[in-house]
mmCIF file with all atom_site columns, C-alpha atoms in Angstrom:
data_model
loop_
_atom_site.group_PDB
_atom_site.id
_atom_site.type_symbol
_atom_site.label_atom_id
_atom_site.label_alt_id
_atom_site.label_comp_id
_atom_site.label_asym_id
_atom_site.label_entity_id
_atom_site.label_seq_id
_atom_site.pdbx_PDB_ins_code
_atom_site.Cartn_x
_atom_site.Cartn_y
_atom_site.Cartn_z
_atom_site.occupancy
_atom_site.B_iso_or_equiv
_atom_site.pdbx_formal_charge
_atom_site.auth_seq_id
_atom_site.auth_comp_id
_atom_site.auth_asym_id
_atom_site.auth_atom_id
_atom_site.pdbx_PDB_model_num
ATOM 1   C CA . UNK A 1 1   ? 87.856  161.391 12.261  1.00 0.00 ? 1   UNK A CA 1
ATOM 2   C CA . UNK A 1 2   ? 87.122  162.430 16.163  1.00 0.00 ? 2   UNK A CA 1
ATOM 3   C CA . UNK A 1 3   ? 83.154  162.270 14.961  1.00 0.00 ? 3   UNK A CA 1
ATOM 4   C CA . UNK A 1 4   ? 83.624  158.700 14.034  1.00 0.00 ? 4   UNK A CA 1
ATOM 5   C CA . UNK A 1 5   ? 85.852  158.126 17.129  1.00 0.00 ? 5   UNK A CA 1
ATOM 6   C CA . UNK A 1 6   ? 83.108  159.590 19.638  1.00 0.00 ? 6   UNK A CA 1
ATOM 7   C CA . UNK A 1 7   ? 80.330  157.753 17.969  1.00 0.00 ? 7   UNK A CA 1
ATOM 8   C CA . UNK A 1 8   ? 82.791  154.163 18.087  1.00 0.00 ? 8   UNK A CA 1
ATOM 9   C CA . UNK A 1 9   ? 83.398  153.787 14.769  1.00 0.00 ? 9   UNK A CA 1
ATOM 10  C CA . UNK A 1 10  ? 87.046  152.785 13.871  1.00 0.00 ? 10  UNK A CA 1
ATOM 11  C CA . UNK A 1 11  ? 88.973  152.604 10.388  1.00 0.00 ? 11  UNK A CA 1
ATOM 12  C CA . UNK A 1 12  ? 90.816  149.527 8.968   1.00 0.00 ? 12  UNK A CA 1
ATOM 13  C CA . UNK A 1 13  ? 92.734  149.935 6.193   1.00 0.00 ? 13  UNK A CA 1
ATOM 14  C CA . UNK A 1 14  ? 92.608  146.004 4.266   1.00 0.00 ? 14  UNK A CA 1
ATOM 15  C CA . UNK A 1 15  ? 95.054  146.502 1.635   1.00 0.00 ? 15  UNK A CA 1
ATOM 16  C CA . UNK A 1 16  ? 98.051  148.631 1.293   1.00 0.00 ? 16  UNK A CA 1
ATOM 17  C CA . UNK A 1 17  ? 101.206 149.182 0.668   1.00 0.00 ? 17  UNK A CA 1
ATOM 18  C CA . UNK A 1 18  ? 103.652 147.836 3.881   1.00 0.00 ? 18  UNK A CA 1
ATOM 19  C CA . UNK A 1 19  ? 101.187 149.189 6.658   1.00 0.00 ? 19  UNK A CA 1
ATOM 20  C CA . UNK A 1 20  ? 97.616  148.094 7.654   1.00 0.00 ? 20  UNK A CA 1
ATOM 21  C CA . UNK A 1 21  ? 96.053  150.765 9.700   1.00 0.00 ? 21  UNK A CA 1
ATOM 22  C CA . UNK A 1 22  ? 93.421  149.899 12.386  1.00 0.00 ? 22  UNK A CA 1
ATOM 23  C CA . UNK A 1 23  ? 92.273  152.619 14.231  1.00 0.00 ? 23  UNK A CA 1
ATOM 24  C CA . UNK A 1 24  ? 90.423  150.305 17.183  1.00 0.00 ? 24  UNK A CA 1
ATOM 25  C CA . UNK A 1 25  ? 93.975  149.213 18.275  1.00 0.00 ? 25  UNK A CA 1
ATOM 26  C CA . UNK A 1 26  ? 96.528  151.318 20.338  1.00 0.00 ? 26  UNK A CA 1
ATOM 27  C CA . UNK A 1 27  ? 99.059  150.616 17.364  1.00 0.00 ? 27  UNK A CA 1
ATOM 28  C CA . UNK A 1 28  ? 96.475  151.762 14.809  1.00 0.00 ? 28  UNK A CA 1
ATOM 29  C CA . UNK A 1 29  ? 96.105  154.939 16.775  1.00 0.00 ? 29  UNK A CA 1
ATOM 30  C CA . UNK A 1 30  ? 99.660  155.534 16.723  1.00 0.00 ? 30  UNK A CA 1
ATOM 31  C CA . UNK A 1 31  ? 100.072 154.909 12.971  1.00 0.00 ? 31  UNK A CA 1
ATOM 32  C CA . UNK A 1 32  ? 97.304  156.896 12.277  1.00 0.00 ? 32  UNK A CA 1
ATOM 33  C CA . UNK A 1 33  ? 98.069  159.611 14.471  1.00 0.00 ? 33  UNK A CA 1
ATOM 34  C CA . UNK A 1 34  ? 101.650 160.165 12.916  1.00 0.00 ? 34  UNK A CA 1
ATOM 35  C CA . UNK A 1 35  ? 99.994  160.366 9.070   1.00 0.00 ? 35  UNK A CA 1
ATOM 36  C CA . UNK A 1 36  ? 97.644  162.818 10.254  1.00 0.00 ? 36  UNK A CA 1
ATOM 37  C CA . UNK A 1 37  ? 100.598 164.659 12.118  1.00 0.00 ? 37  UNK A CA 1
ATOM 38  C CA . UNK A 1 38  ? 102.870 163.915 8.872   1.00 0.00 ? 38  UNK A CA 1
ATOM 39  C CA . UNK A 1 39  ? 99.996  165.350 6.133   1.00 0.00 ? 39  UNK A CA 1
ATOM 40  C CA . UNK A 1 40  ? 99.087  168.633 8.617   1.00 0.00 ? 40  UNK A CA 1
ATOM 41  C CA . UNK A 1 41  ? 103.174 169.641 8.985   1.00 0.00 ? 41  UNK A CA 1
ATOM 42  C CA . UNK A 1 42  ? 103.072 169.094 4.827   1.00 0.00 ? 42  UNK A CA 1
ATOM 43  C CA . UNK A 1 43  ? 99.539  171.294 4.457   1.00 0.00 ? 43  UNK A CA 1
ATOM 44  C CA . UNK A 1 44  ? 101.511 173.671 7.107   1.00 0.00 ? 44  UNK A CA 1
ATOM 45  C CA . UNK A 1 45  ? 104.709 173.660 4.879   1.00 0.00 ? 45  UNK A CA 1
ATOM 46  C CA . UNK A 1 46  ? 103.091 174.380 1.695   1.00 0.00 ? 46  UNK A CA 1
ATOM 47  C CA . UNK A 1 47  ? 101.242 177.428 3.196   1.00 0.00 ? 47  UNK A CA 1
ATOM 48  C CA . UNK A 1 48  ? 104.539 178.696 4.395   1.00 0.00 ? 48  UNK A CA 1
ATOM 49  C CA . UNK A 1 49  ? 105.902 178.407 0.805   1.00 0.00 ? 49  UNK A CA 1
ATOM 50  C CA . UNK A 1 50  ? 103.145 180.235 -0.760  1.00 0.00 ? 50  UNK A CA 1
ATOM 51  C CA . UNK A 1 51  ? 103.151 182.859 1.511   1.00 0.00 ? 51  UNK A CA 1
ATOM 52  C CA . UNK A 1 52  ? 107.078 183.566 1.489   1.00 0.00 ? 52  UNK A CA 1
ATOM 53  C CA . UNK A 1 53  ? 106.840 183.061 -2.834  1.00 0.00 ? 53  UNK A CA 1
ATOM 54  C CA . UNK A 1 54  ? 103.824 185.554 -3.093  1.00 0.00 ? 54  UNK A CA 1
ATOM 55  C CA . UNK A 1 55  ? 105.758 188.274 -0.702  1.00 0.00 ? 55  UNK A CA 1
ATOM 56  C CA . UNK A 1 56  ? 109.016 187.677 -3.259  1.00 0.00 ? 56  UNK A CA 1
ATOM 57  C CA . UNK A 1 57  ? 107.196 187.823 -6.250  1.00 0.00 ? 57  UNK A CA 1
ATOM 58  C CA . UNK A 1 58  ? 105.819 191.604 -4.766  1.00 0.00 ? 58  UNK A CA 1
ATOM 59  C CA . UNK A 1 59  ? 109.166 192.196 -3.831  1.00 0.00 ? 59  UNK A CA 1
ATOM 60  C CA . UNK A 1 60  ? 110.153 191.632 -7.326  1.00 0.00 ? 60  UNK A CA 1
ATOM 61  C CA . UNK A 1 61  ? 107.222 193.938 -8.228  1.00 0.00 ? 61  UNK A CA 1
ATOM 62  C CA . UNK A 1 62  ? 105.059 191.312 -9.946  1.00 0.00 ? 62  UNK A CA 1
ATOM 63  C CA . UNK A 1 63  ? 101.249 191.474 -9.195  1.00 0.00 ? 63  UNK A CA 1
ATOM 64  C CA . UNK A 1 64  ? 98.563  189.061 -9.492  1.00 0.00 ? 64  UNK A CA 1
ATOM 65  C CA . UNK A 1 65  ? 95.449  188.113 -11.027 1.00 0.00 ? 65  UNK A CA 1
ATOM 66  C CA . UNK A 1 66  ? 94.762  188.925 -14.624 1.00 0.00 ? 66  UNK A CA 1
ATOM 67  C CA . UNK A 1 67  ? 95.573  192.310 -16.504 1.00 0.00 ? 67  UNK A CA 1
ATOM 68  C CA . UNK A 1 68  ? 92.590  194.553 -17.073 1.00 0.00 ? 68  UNK A CA 1
ATOM 69  C CA . UNK A 1 69  ? 91.025  194.240 -20.886 1.00 0.00 ? 69  UNK A CA 1
ATOM 70  C CA . UNK A 1 70  ? 90.006  198.084 -20.226 1.00 0.00 ? 70  UNK A CA 1
ATOM 71  C CA . UNK A 1 71  ? 92.893  199.892 -19.835 1.00 0.00 ? 71  UNK A CA 1
ATOM 72  C CA . UNK A 1 72  ? 92.553  204.095 -19.397 1.00 0.00 ? 72  UNK A CA 1
ATOM 73  C CA . UNK A 1 73  ? 93.343  204.313 -22.894 1.00 0.00 ? 73  UNK A CA 1
ATOM 74  C CA . UNK A 1 74  ? 90.623  202.374 -24.032 1.00 0.00 ? 74  UNK A CA 1
ATOM 75  C CA . UNK A 1 75  ? 87.960  204.007 -21.707 1.00 0.00 ? 75  UNK A CA 1
ATOM 76  C CA . UNK A 1 76  ? 88.949  207.570 -23.132 1.00 0.00 ? 76  UNK A CA 1
ATOM 77  C CA . UNK A 1 77  ? 88.440  206.198 -26.433 1.00 0.00 ? 77  UNK A CA 1
ATOM 78  C CA . UNK A 1 78  ? 85.305  204.693 -26.011 1.00 0.00 ? 78  UNK A CA 1
ATOM 79  C CA . UNK A 1 79  ? 83.869  208.024 -24.681 1.00 0.00 ? 79  UNK A CA 1
ATOM 80  C CA . UNK A 1 80  ? 85.171  210.090 -27.459 1.00 0.00 ? 80  UNK A CA 1
ATOM 81  C CA . UNK A 1 81  ? 82.684  208.467 -30.175 1.00 0.00 ? 81  UNK A CA 1
ATOM 82  C CA . UNK A 1 82  ? 79.185  208.939 -28.041 1.00 0.00 ? 82  UNK A CA 1
ATOM 83  C CA . UNK A 1 83  ? 77.142  208.073 -31.634 1.00 0.00 ? 83  UNK A CA 1
ATOM 84  C CA . UNK A 1 84  ? 78.759  204.866 -32.135 1.00 0.00 ? 84  UNK A CA 1
ATOM 85  C CA . UNK A 1 85  ? 76.815  201.687 -31.620 1.00 0.00 ? 85  UNK A CA 1
ATOM 86  C CA . UNK A 1 86  ? 78.260  199.757 -28.149 1.00 0.00 ? 86  UNK A CA 1
ATOM 87  C CA . UNK A 1 87  ? 78.143  196.367 -29.836 1.00 0.00 ? 87  UNK A CA 1
ATOM 88  C CA . UNK A 1 88  ? 80.585  197.959 -32.901 1.00 0.00 ? 88  UNK A CA 1
ATOM 89  C CA . UNK A 1 89  ? 82.559  199.748 -30.394 1.00 0.00 ? 89  UNK A CA 1
ATOM 90  C CA . UNK A 1 90  ? 82.941  196.962 -28.456 1.00 0.00 ? 90  UNK A CA 1
ATOM 91  C CA . UNK A 1 91  ? 84.121  194.494 -30.922 1.00 0.00 ? 91  UNK A CA 1
ATOM 92  C CA . UNK A 1 92  ? 86.643  197.672 -32.115 1.00 0.00 ? 92  UNK A CA 1
ATOM 93  C CA . UNK A 1 93  ? 88.046  198.045 -28.913 1.00 0.00 ? 93  UNK A CA 1
ATOM 94  C CA . UNK A 1 94  ? 88.142  193.887 -28.403 1.00 0.00 ? 94  UNK A CA 1
ATOM 95  C CA . UNK A 1 95  ? 86.022  193.746 -25.175 1.00 0.00 ? 95  UNK A CA 1
ATOM 96  C CA . UNK A 1 96  ? 82.752  192.622 -24.185 1.00 0.00 ? 96  UNK A CA 1
ATOM 97  C CA . UNK A 1 97  ? 79.588  194.759 -23.081 1.00 0.00 ? 97  UNK A CA 1
ATOM 98  C CA . UNK A 1 98  ? 79.801  193.837 -19.606 1.00 0.00 ? 98  UNK A CA 1
ATOM 99  C CA . UNK A 1 99  ? 83.713  195.529 -19.271 1.00 0.00 ? 99  UNK A CA 1
ATOM 100 C CA . UNK A 1 100 ? 82.540  198.583 -20.945 1.00 0.00 ? 100 UNK A CA 1
ATOM 101 C CA . UNK A 1 101 ? 79.521  199.270 -18.895 1.00 0.00 ? 101 UNK A CA 1
ATOM 102 C CA . UNK A 1 102 ? 81.379  197.967 -15.781 1.00 0.00 ? 102 UNK A CA 1
ATOM 103 C CA . UNK A 1 103 ? 83.919  200.612 -16.535 1.00 0.00 ? 103 UNK A CA 1
ATOM 104 C CA . UNK A 1 104 ? 81.401  203.671 -17.613 1.00 0.00 ? 104 UNK A CA 1
ATOM 105 C CA . UNK A 1 105 ? 79.569  202.783 -14.846 1.00 0.00 ? 105 UNK A CA 1
ATOM 106 C CA . UNK A 1 106 ? 82.128  202.922 -12.282 1.00 0.00 ? 106 UNK A CA 1
#
């Protein structure tokens, strides 16, 4: 909005519920500033609550992200069958070829 104001461009809301905003007037700038401050405040509250919720979940032992398809047990099972085709092995383990190769070569 600062870029537009610097170029001499104002915002005029013609329809709305209750308040008309015209940033070319002092009252319109005030209303717009109040709305902007409230939006920033709400965004900060959401950020704080998200961080607090993640910390609380970690304290309870919860981990984020999805569970891995390839467990150490499946990794050992895949290494124990050297003469099996890769596609057959992947179907049997319920994983994709990419998952298998990513874990075998990591």
